[in-house]
Amino acid sequence: MNKKISILMIGTSLVLLGCKDSISKTETTKISIDTVASEDSEAHLEELLTQIDSIENKESTNQQENEDCIFDQSTQTDEFLKDIKELEGYVWHPDTKLAEIILNKQESLIIKRGGCDVFQFYASFMNEKVLDFEKDKKQIFDSIIWITSLLEDFDGEDIKRVIEEGKISITKSDEFNYYANFMDKKLYEQYYFNFNNKDITTFEIGYYYD
């Protein structure tokens, strides 16, 4: 029996899945047995086989969990962003299905597209300045028109029309929070808009379904 068993590399693809989001990545497991005397080789080989079984069992379990998702997460990639010049330089997080984009020194944007039991699509702006909803309404809704015109998953033309026609019902729920409904049958049933200006400003347009 050889006194040294060569390194065995085992590549496995693991899918780690939470309730609503998943993490897909490739994990390489390195199992090394060095300087194995002949009388110990059988025990070390047994240990090696046990590790292999453990990896295979984990892969099988995670595959089963992925099959429990309502929505196919393997199709939830950043492909929808790749040809949009205005959003170049985004950072895509495959585990949470989020893209982060720095727009300028004060403003950033998060876009989500995906889910497990609930599918979400939204664009969320964050501004370090505290905007006043009434005074800065045009700036806020201009940003909404801009992002919904860029992303095909949104009904950009309809959203722009309704905003420009002033067909928006706005409700102030407390000192910092507003929400709005688009007064169009299709948009009213599908979309939501939220605004918050406590410490910083965030506002978001999106939809979800399950």
mmCIF file of N, CA and C in Angstrom, residues 107-178:
data_model
loop_
_atom_site.group_PDB
_atom_site.id
_atom_site.type_symbol
_atom_site.label_atom_id
_atom_site.label_comp_id
_atom_site.label_asym_id
_atom_site.label_seq_id
_atom_site.Cartn_x
_atom_site.Cartn_y
_atom_site.Cartn_z
ATOM 1 N N GLU A 107 -27.152 59.633 -3.585
ATOM 2 C CA GLU A 107 -28.297 58.782 -3.899
ATOM 3 C C GLU A 107 -27.866 57.422 -4.438
ATOM 4 N N SER A 108 -28.562 56.390 -3.984
ATOM 5 C CA SER A 108 -28.324 55.030 -4.464
ATOM 6 C C SER A 108 -29.658 54.361 -4.755
ATOM 7 N N LEU A 109 -29.574 53.216 -5.405
ATOM 8 C CA LEU A 109 -30.773 52.521 -5.868
ATOM 9 C C LEU A 109 -30.612 51.031 -5.642
ATOM 10 N N ILE A 110 -31.666 50.406 -5.155
ATOM 11 C CA ILE A 110 -31.706 48.951 -5.014
ATOM 12 C C ILE A 110 -32.844 48.423 -5.877
ATOM 13 N N ILE A 111 -32.544 47.412 -6.650
ATOM 14 C CA ILE A 111 -33.565 46.763 -7.481
ATOM 15 C C ILE A 111 -33.624 45.297 -7.098
ATOM 16 N N LYS A 112 -34.814 44.807 -6.849
ATOM 17 C CA LYS A 112 -34.987 43.386 -6.531
ATOM 18 C C LYS A 112 -35.873 42.735 -7.575
ATOM 19 N N ARG A 113 -35.446 41.522 -7.983
ATOM 20 C CA ARG A 113 -36.280 40.743 -8.895
ATOM 21 C C ARG A 113 -36.136 39.262 -8.541
ATOM 22 N N GLY A 114 -37.127 38.726 -7.815
ATOM 23 C CA GLY A 114 -37.078 37.305 -7.481
ATOM 24 C C GLY A 114 -37.755 36.979 -6.171
ATOM 25 N N GLY A 115 -37.712 35.702 -5.831
ATOM 26 C CA GLY A 115 -38.315 35.226 -4.591
ATOM 27 C C GLY A 115 -38.563 33.735 -4.656
ATOM 28 N N CYS A 116 -38.935 33.176 -3.530
ATOM 29 C CA CYS A 116 -39.199 31.737 -3.426
ATOM 30 C C CYS A 116 -40.710 31.493 -3.365
ATOM 31 N N ASP A 117 -41.330 31.860 -2.261
ATOM 32 C CA ASP A 117 -42.780 31.712 -2.113
ATOM 33 C C ASP A 117 -43.525 32.967 -2.567
ATOM 34 N N VAL A 118 -42.842 34.109 -2.536
ATOM 35 C CA VAL A 118 -43.410 35.373 -2.999
ATOM 36 C C VAL A 118 -42.435 35.987 -3.989
ATOM 37 N N PHE A 119 -42.910 36.336 -5.178
ATOM 38 C CA PHE A 119 -42.063 36.971 -6.190
ATOM 39 C C PHE A 119 -42.203 38.481 -6.045
ATOM 40 N N GLN A 120 -41.062 39.167 -5.923
ATOM 41 C CA GLN A 120 -41.057 40.612 -5.764
ATOM 42 C C GLN A 120 -40.286 41.279 -6.892
ATOM 43 N N PHE A 121 -40.779 42.422 -7.300
ATOM 44 C CA PHE A 121 -40.021 43.272 -8.220
ATOM 45 C C PHE A 121 -40.212 44.697 -7.749
ATOM 46 N N TYR A 122 -39.120 45.345 -7.360
ATOM 47 C CA TYR A 122 -39.244 46.726 -6.905
ATOM 48 C C TYR A 122 -37.951 47.493 -7.143
ATOM 49 N N ALA A 123 -38.094 48.818 -7.177
ATOM 50 C CA ALA A 123 -36.962 49.739 -7.244
ATOM 51 C C ALA A 123 -37.071 50.666 -6.040
ATOM 52 N N SER A 124 -36.005 50.718 -5.255
ATOM 53 C CA SER A 124 -36.013 51.495 -4.020
ATOM 54 C C SER A 124 -34.864 52.505 -4.034
ATOM 55 N N PHE A 125 -35.209 53.779 -3.937
ATOM 56 C CA PHE A 125 -34.219 54.856 -3.915
ATOM 57 C C PHE A 125 -33.885 55.227 -2.474
ATOM 58 N N MET A 126 -32.611 55.515 -2.226
ATOM 59 C CA MET A 126 -32.186 56.014 -0.921
ATOM 60 C C MET A 126 -31.390 57.289 -1.134
ATOM 61 N N ASN A 127 -31.793 58.356 -0.468
ATOM 62 C CA ASN A 127 -31.128 59.648 -0.583
ATOM 63 C C ASN A 127 -30.697 60.100 0.803
ATOM 64 N N GLU A 128 -29.434 60.485 0.946
ATOM 65 C CA GLU A 128 -28.940 60.911 2.250
ATOM 66 C C GLU A 128 -29.570 62.228 2.692
ATOM 67 N N LYS A 129 -30.084 62.989 1.749
ATOM 68 C CA LYS A 129 -30.799 64.218 2.092
ATOM 69 C C LYS A 129 -32.209 63.867 2.565
ATOM 70 N N VAL A 130 -32.720 64.660 3.473
ATOM 71 C CA VAL A 130 -34.106 64.493 3.900
ATOM 72 C C VAL A 130 -34.979 65.334 2.974
ATOM 73 N N LEU A 131 -35.689 64.649 2.080
ATOM 74 C CA LEU A 131 -36.577 65.338 1.153
ATOM 75 C C LEU A 131 -37.945 65.552 1.798
ATOM 76 N N ASP A 132 -38.562 66.635 1.436
ATOM 77 C CA ASP A 132 -39.932 66.906 1.871
ATOM 78 C C ASP A 132 -40.869 66.395 0.784
ATOM 79 N N PHE A 133 -41.801 65.532 1.150
ATOM 80 C CA PHE A 133 -42.619 64.893 0.124
ATOM 81 C C PHE A 133 -43.407 65.912 -0.699
ATOM 82 N N GLU A 134 -44.006 66.902 -0.024
ATOM 83 C CA GLU A 134 -44.825 67.879 -0.747
ATOM 84 C C GLU A 134 -43.953 68.801 -1.590
ATOM 85 N N LYS A 135 -42.869 69.312 -1.023
ATOM 86 C CA LYS A 135 -42.017 70.257 -1.742
ATOM 87 C C LYS A 135 -41.220 69.582 -2.853
ATOM 88 N N ASP A 136 -40.819 68.336 -2.627
ATOM 89 C CA ASP A 136 -39.936 67.637 -3.571
ATOM 90 C C ASP A 136 -40.674 66.561 -4.370
ATOM 91 N N LYS A 137 -41.968 66.691 -4.450
ATOM 92 C CA LYS A 137 -42.781 65.667 -5.112
ATOM 93 C C LYS A 137 -42.369 65.455 -6.565
ATOM 94 N N LYS A 138 -42.076 66.539 -7.275
ATOM 95 C CA LYS A 138 -41.689 66.393 -8.680
ATOM 96 C C LYS A 138 -40.389 65.596 -8.813
ATOM 97 N N GLN A 139 -39.386 65.906 -7.992
ATOM 98 C CA GLN A 139 -38.124 65.165 -8.031
ATOM 99 C C GLN A 139 -38.343 63.685 -7.743
ATOM 100 N N ILE A 140 -39.187 63.397 -6.773
ATOM 101 C CA ILE A 140 -39.455 62.014 -6.378
ATOM 102 C C ILE A 140 -40.124 61.243 -7.513
ATOM 103 N N PHE A 141 -41.178 61.821 -8.080
ATOM 104 C CA PHE A 141 -41.902 61.105 -9.131
ATOM 105 C C PHE A 141 -41.160 61.118 -10.466
ATOM 106 N N ASP A 142 -40.288 62.094 -10.677
ATOM 107 C CA ASP A 142 -39.420 62.040 -11.857
ATOM 108 C C ASP A 142 -38.487 60.831 -11.767
ATOM 109 N N SER A 143 -38.013 60.532 -10.574
ATOM 110 C CA SER A 143 -37.172 59.350 -10.371
ATOM 111 C C SER A 143 -37.956 58.071 -10.630
ATOM 112 N N ILE A 144 -39.218 58.054 -10.218
ATOM 113 C CA ILE A 144 -40.067 56.887 -10.456
ATOM 114 C C ILE A 144 -40.304 56.689 -11.954
ATOM 115 N N ILE A 145 -40.582 57.781 -12.662
ATOM 116 C CA ILE A 145 -40.781 57.695 -14.116
ATOM 117 C C ILE A 145 -39.502 57.193 -14.788
ATOM 118 N N TRP A 146 -38.370 57.694 -14.351
ATOM 119 C CA TRP A 146 -37.085 57.322 -14.950
ATOM 120 C C TRP A 146 -36.813 55.828 -14.810
ATOM 121 N N ILE A 147 -36.931 55.286 -13.601
ATOM 122 C CA ILE A 147 -36.568 53.876 -13.393
ATOM 123 C C ILE A 147 -37.600 52.946 -14.016
ATOM 124 N N THR A 148 -38.867 53.298 -13.970
ATOM 125 C CA THR A 148 -39.882 52.402 -14.546
ATOM 126 C C THR A 148 -39.848 52.415 -16.074
ATOM 127 N N SER A 149 -39.276 53.465 -16.660
ATOM 128 C CA SER A 149 -39.117 53.484 -18.112
ATOM 129 C C SER A 149 -37.921 52.640 -18.555
ATOM 130 N N LEU A 150 -36.957 52.444 -17.665
ATOM 131 C CA LEU A 150 -35.763 51.664 -17.996
ATOM 132 C C LEU A 150 -35.985 50.158 -17.867
ATOM 133 N N LEU A 151 -36.805 49.756 -16.925
ATOM 134 C CA LEU A 151 -36.972 48.337 -16.610
ATOM 135 C C LEU A 151 -38.249 47.802 -17.243
ATOM 136 N N GLU A 152 -38.084 46.811 -18.108
ATOM 137 C CA GLU A 152 -39.226 46.291 -18.869
ATOM 138 C C GLU A 152 -40.262 45.599 -17.989
ATOM 139 N N ASP A 153 -39.875 45.136 -16.817
ATOM 140 C CA ASP A 153 -40.838 44.480 -15.928
ATOM 141 C C ASP A 153 -41.902 45.447 -15.419
ATOM 142 N N PHE A 154 -41.612 46.725 -15.457
ATOM 143 C CA PHE A 154 -42.591 47.737 -15.063
ATOM 144 C C PHE A 154 -43.446 48.165 -16.267
ATOM 145 N N ASP A 155 -44.657 48.631 -15.961
ATOM 146 C CA ASP A 155 -45.517 49.236 -16.980
ATOM 147 C C ASP A 155 -45.169 50.718 -17.064
ATOM 148 N N GLY A 156 -43.992 50.995 -17.622
ATOM 149 C CA GLY A 156 -43.438 52.336 -17.581
ATOM 150 C C GLY A 156 -44.295 53.403 -18.230
ATOM 151 N N GLU A 157 -44.834 53.124 -19.400
ATOM 152 C CA GLU A 157 -45.635 54.126 -20.112
ATOM 153 C C GLU A 157 -46.907 54.464 -19.346
ATOM 154 N N ASP A 158 -47.550 53.444 -18.782
ATOM 155 C CA ASP A 158 -48.777 53.678 -18.017
ATOM 156 C C ASP A 158 -48.480 54.451 -16.734
ATOM 157 N N ILE A 159 -47.380 54.108 -16.070
ATOM 158 C CA ILE A 159 -47.017 54.809 -14.838
ATOM 159 C C ILE A 159 -46.718 56.274 -15.122
ATOM 160 N N LYS A 160 -45.973 56.529 -16.193
ATOM 161 C CA LYS A 160 -45.659 57.912 -16.570
ATOM 162 C C LYS A 160 -46.938 58.688 -16.880
ATOM 163 N N ARG A 161 -47.848 58.085 -17.634
ATOM 164 C CA ARG A 161 -49.101 58.764 -17.996
ATOM 165 C C ARG A 161 -49.910 59.143 -16.767
ATOM 166 N N VAL A 162 -50.050 58.195 -15.844
ATOM 167 C CA VAL A 162 -50.862 58.447 -14.651
ATOM 168 C C VAL A 162 -50.236 59.532 -13.779
ATOM 169 N N ILE A 163 -48.900 59.499 -13.638
ATOM 170 C CA ILE A 163 -48.218 60.525 -12.840
ATOM 171 C C ILE A 163 -48.382 61.904 -13.484
ATOM 172 N N GLU A 164 -48.161 61.981 -14.788
ATOM 173 C CA GLU A 164 -48.253 63.271 -15.472
ATOM 174 C C GLU A 164 -49.674 63.815 -15.485
ATOM 175 N N GLU A 165 -50.650 62.928 -15.452
ATOM 176 C CA GLU A 165 -52.048 63.368 -15.407
ATOM 177 C C GLU A 165 -52.518 63.649 -13.981
ATOM 178 N N GLY A 166 -51.649 63.411 -13.008
ATOM 179 C CA GLY A 166 -51.990 63.684 -11.613
ATOM 180 C C GLY A 166 -52.990 62.717 -11.023
ATOM 181 N N LYS A 167 -53.108 61.540 -11.612
ATOM 182 C CA LYS A 167 -54.070 60.550 -11.126
ATOM 183 C C LYS A 167 -53.429 59.663 -10.058
ATOM 184 N N ILE A 168 -53.088 60.296 -8.947
ATOM 185 C CA ILE A 168 -52.425 59.608 -7.835
ATOM 186 C C ILE A 168 -53.144 59.970 -6.545
ATOM 187 N N SER A 169 -53.468 58.979 -5.773
ATOM 188 C CA SER A 169 -54.073 59.192 -4.461
ATOM 189 C C SER A 169 -52.985 59.029 -3.401
ATOM 190 N N ILE A 170 -52.696 60.106 -2.683
ATOM 191 C CA ILE A 170 -51.587 60.110 -1.713
ATOM 192 C C ILE A 170 -52.150 60.167 -0.299
ATOM 193 N N THR A 171 -51.633 59.317 0.553
ATOM 194 C CA THR A 171 -52.053 59.271 1.953
ATOM 195 C C THR A 171 -50.840 59.438 2.856
ATOM 196 N N LYS A 172 -50.950 60.327 3.835
ATOM 197 C CA LYS A 172 -49.901 60.504 4.842
ATOM 198 C C LYS A 172 -50.287 59.687 6.057
ATOM 199 N N SER A 173 -49.513 58.636 6.332
ATOM 200 C CA SER A 173 -49.886 57.739 7.431
ATOM 201 C C SER A 173 -49.340 58.199 8.777
ATOM 202 N N ASP A 174 -48.208 58.926 8.795
ATOM 203 C CA ASP A 174 -47.680 59.513 10.020
ATOM 204 C C ASP A 174 -46.703 60.616 9.635
ATOM 205 N N GLU A 175 -45.919 61.081 10.592
ATOM 206 C CA GLU A 175 -45.029 62.213 10.361
ATOM 207 C C GLU A 175 -44.021 61.971 9.241
ATOM 208 N N PHE A 176 -43.600 60.711 9.081
ATOM 209 C CA PHE A 176 -42.521 60.409 8.143
ATOM 210 C C PHE A 176 -42.954 59.591 6.928
ATOM 211 N N ASN A 177 -44.123 59.027 6.945
ATOM 212 C CA ASN A 177 -44.498 58.044 5.930
ATOM 213 C C ASN A 177 -45.694 58.473 5.079
ATOM 214 N N TYR A 178 -45.523 58.251 3.782
ATOM 215 C CA TYR A 178 -46.595 58.448 2.814
ATOM 216 C C TYR A 178 -46.708 57.173 1.978
#
